[in-house]
Amino acid sequence: QSVLTQPPSVSAAPGQKVTISCSGSSSNMRSNFISWYQQLPGTAPKLLIYDNKKRPSGIPDRFSGSKSGTSATLDITGLQTGDEADYYCATWDRSLSAGGFGGGTKVTVL
Amino acid sequence: EVQLVQSGAEVKKPGESLKISCLASGYNFTNYWIAWVRQMPGKGLEWMGFIYPGDSDSRYSPSFQGQVTISVDNSISTAYLQWSSLKASDTAIYYCARLLPDWVLPNWGQGTLVIVSS
């Protein structure tokens, strides 16, 4: 069972927008930063968003993150076929004294 | 450029021991935590634990405490994940990653596939 809760899948047509939600609790998300990772098929995860909304260099601004209380979202605008991947949110959980990931969300471009 | 290069795929039998490695380069190895993450076949990412090479302080997620051991060899900038007695349920891809403050993993190894089968 994952520390954070994500929808299993979301989908949209090319050029459209998808929003991936990530729900946590007071022991993790409320007091810690959220990061997001993209995992393309057969590859290692890649950092997309850190500190809730910051993008590493090289990540296009089509990807944006936000957090409010114990919920966070990742928005992908101008959806492209190359965005088909699994996306994971992650943070630290104080009660477990461990990091935790969401269960992952598969993005499908219709 | 920061790079993490992991050892190759392994096929082992239940009960055997195993140690996989993660060679770091492009930064001061002793200054940053290294985390290990498991991905079972067709499943999501699971945080296993992490280690600070500067003093070998290691922390484990509750699910992995006592099941694996994380260590480092600073002389060769390498982190390790080891098992003393593998189980079929240890079959997975294992990733190492550099851990920054605020629990950010900006750099990942390519993954090591471990297959445990009789």
CSV table of N, CA and C in Angstrom, one decimal, chain A residues 32-33 35 37 39 43-47 50-51 88 91-92 96-103, chain B residues 37 39 43-47 50 59-62 95 101-106 108-111:
chain,number,residue,atom,x,y,z
A,32,ASN,N,6.0,18.5,4.2
A,32,ASN,CA,7.2,18.2,3.3
A,32,ASN,C,6.9,18.6,1.9
A,33,PHE,N,8.0,18.8,1.2
A,33,PHE,CA,7.9,19.1,-0.2
A,33,PHE,C,7.6,17.8,-1.0
A,35,SER,N,7.8,15.9,-4.8
A,35,SER,CA,8.5,15.8,-6.1
A,35,SER,C,7.7,14.9,-7.0
A,37,TYR,N,8.0,12.4,-10.7
A,37,TYR,CA,8.9,11.6,-11.5
A,37,TYR,C,8.2,11.1,-12.7
A,39,GLN,N,8.4,8.1,-15.6
A,39,GLN,CA,9.1,6.9,-16.0
A,39,GLN,C,8.6,6.4,-17.4
A,43,THR,N,12.6,2.4,-18.8
A,43,THR,CA,13.7,3.3,-18.4
A,43,THR,C,13.6,3.7,-16.9
A,44,ALA,N,14.7,4.3,-16.4
A,44,ALA,CA,14.7,4.7,-15.0
A,44,ALA,C,13.8,5.9,-14.8
A,45,PRO,N,13.3,6.2,-13.7
A,45,PRO,CA,12.5,7.4,-13.4
A,45,PRO,C,13.4,8.6,-13.6
A,46,LYS,N,12.7,9.7,-13.9
A,46,LYS,CA,13.4,11.0,-14.2
A,46,LYS,C,12.7,12.1,-13.4
A,47,LEU,N,13.4,12.9,-12.8
A,47,LEU,CA,12.8,14.0,-12.0
A,47,LEU,C,12.2,15.1,-12.9
A,50,TYR,N,10.3,19.4,-8.4
A,50,TYR,CA,10.8,19.2,-7.1
A,50,TYR,C,10.3,20.4,-6.3
A,51,ASP,N,10.4,20.3,-4.9
A,51,ASP,CA,10.0,21.4,-4.1
A,51,ASP,C,8.6,21.9,-4.5
A,88,TYR,N,4.9,9.5,-11.0
A,88,TYR,CA,4.9,9.2,-9.6
A,88,TYR,C,5.1,10.5,-8.7
A,91,THR,N,7.4,11.9,-1.5
A,91,THR,CA,7.7,12.8,-0.4
A,91,THR,C,8.3,12.0,0.8
A,92,TRP,N,8.5,12.7,1.9
A,92,TRP,CA,9.0,12.0,3.1
A,92,TRP,C,7.8,11.8,4.1
A,96,LEU,N,6.5,7.2,9.3
A,96,LEU,CA,7.2,6.0,8.9
A,96,LEU,C,8.7,6.2,9.0
A,97,SER,N,9.1,7.4,9.1
A,97,SER,CA,10.6,7.8,9.0
A,97,SER,C,11.2,7.2,7.7
A,98,ALA,N,10.4,7.4,6.7
A,98,ALA,CA,10.8,6.8,5.4
A,98,ALA,C,10.2,7.6,4.3
A,99,GLY,N,10.9,7.6,3.1
A,99,GLY,CA,10.3,8.2,1.9
A,99,GLY,C,9.2,7.4,1.4
A,100,GLY,N,8.4,8.0,0.6
A,100,GLY,CA,7.2,7.3,0.1
A,100,GLY,C,6.9,7.8,-1.3
A,101,PHE,N,6.4,6.9,-2.1
A,101,PHE,CA,5.9,7.2,-3.5
A,101,PHE,C,4.4,7.0,-3.6
A,102,GLY,N,3.8,7.7,-4.5
A,102,GLY,CA,2.4,7.3,-4.9
A,102,GLY,C,2.5,6.0,-5.7
A,103,GLY,N,1.3,5.5,-5.9
A,103,GLY,CA,1.2,4.2,-6.7
A,103,GLY,C,1.5,4.3,-8.2
B,37,VAL,N,15.7,2.1,-4.4
B,37,VAL,CA,14.3,2.0,-4.8
B,37,VAL,C,14.0,0.7,-5.5
B,39,GLN,N,11.4,-1.7,-7.7
B,39,GLN,CA,10.2,-1.8,-8.6
B,39,GLN,C,10.0,-3.2,-9.0
B,43,LYS,N,4.9,-3.1,-11.3
B,43,LYS,CA,4.4,-2.4,-10.2
B,43,LYS,C,5.1,-1.0,-10.0
B,44,GLY,N,4.7,-0.3,-9.0
B,44,GLY,CA,5.2,1.0,-8.8
B,44,GLY,C,6.6,1.0,-8.0
B,45,LEU,N,7.0,2.3,-7.7
B,45,LEU,CA,8.3,2.5,-7.0
B,45,LEU,C,8.1,2.3,-5.5
B,46,GLU,N,9.1,1.7,-4.9
B,46,GLU,CA,9.0,1.6,-3.4
B,46,GLU,C,10.4,2.0,-2.8
B,47,TRP,N,10.3,2.9,-1.8
B,47,TRP,CA,11.5,3.4,-1.2
B,47,TRP,C,12.0,2.4,-0.2
B,50,PHE,N,18.2,4.4,2.6
B,50,PHE,CA,19.3,5.3,2.1
B,50,PHE,C,20.4,5.4,3.1
B,59,ARG,N,19.5,4.3,6.9
B,59,ARG,CA,18.1,4.2,7.3
B,59,ARG,C,17.3,3.3,6.4
B,60,TYR,N,16.4,2.6,7.0
B,60,TYR,CA,15.6,1.7,6.2
B,60,TYR,C,14.1,1.9,6.3
B,61,SER,N,13.4,1.8,5.3
B,61,SER,CA,11.9,1.8,5.4
B,61,SER,C,11.5,0.6,6.2
B,62,PRO,N,10.4,0.7,6.9
B,62,PRO,CA,10.0,-0.4,7.8
B,62,PRO,C,9.8,-1.8,7.0
B,95,TYR,N,16.9,0.3,-8.2
B,95,TYR,CA,17.5,1.6,-8.7
B,95,TYR,C,18.2,2.2,-7.5
B,101,PRO,N,18.5,17.3,-0.3
B,101,PRO,CA,17.6,17.8,0.7
B,101,PRO,C,16.2,17.9,0.2
B,102,ASP,N,15.2,17.8,1.0
B,102,ASP,CA,13.7,17.9,0.6
B,102,ASP,C,13.3,16.6,-0.2
B,103,TRP,N,14.1,15.6,0.0
B,103,TRP,CA,13.7,14.2,-0.5
B,103,TRP,C,13.6,14.3,-2.0
B,104,VAL,N,14.5,14.9,-2.7
B,104,VAL,CA,14.6,15.0,-4.1
B,104,VAL,C,15.6,14.0,-4.7
B,105,LEU,N,15.2,13.3,-5.7
B,105,LEU,CA,16.1,12.3,-6.4
B,105,LEU,C,16.4,12.7,-7.8
B,106,PRO,N,17.4,13.6,-8.0
B,106,PRO,CA,17.6,14.2,-9.3
B,106,PRO,C,18.4,13.3,-10.3
B,108,TRP,N,19.5,9.2,-11.2
B,108,TRP,CA,19.2,7.8,-11.0
B,108,TRP,C,20.2,6.9,-11.8
B,109,GLY,N,20.4,5.7,-11.2
B,109,GLY,CA,21.1,4.7,-12.0
B,109,GLY,C,20.2,4.1,-13.0
B,110,GLN,N,20.7,3.2,-13.9
B,110,GLN,CA,19.9,2.6,-15.0
B,110,GLN,C,19.1,1.5,-14.5
B,111,GLY,N,19.3,1.0,-13.2
B,111,GLY,CA,18.6,-0.1,-12.7
B,111,GLY,C,19.3,-1.4,-12.8
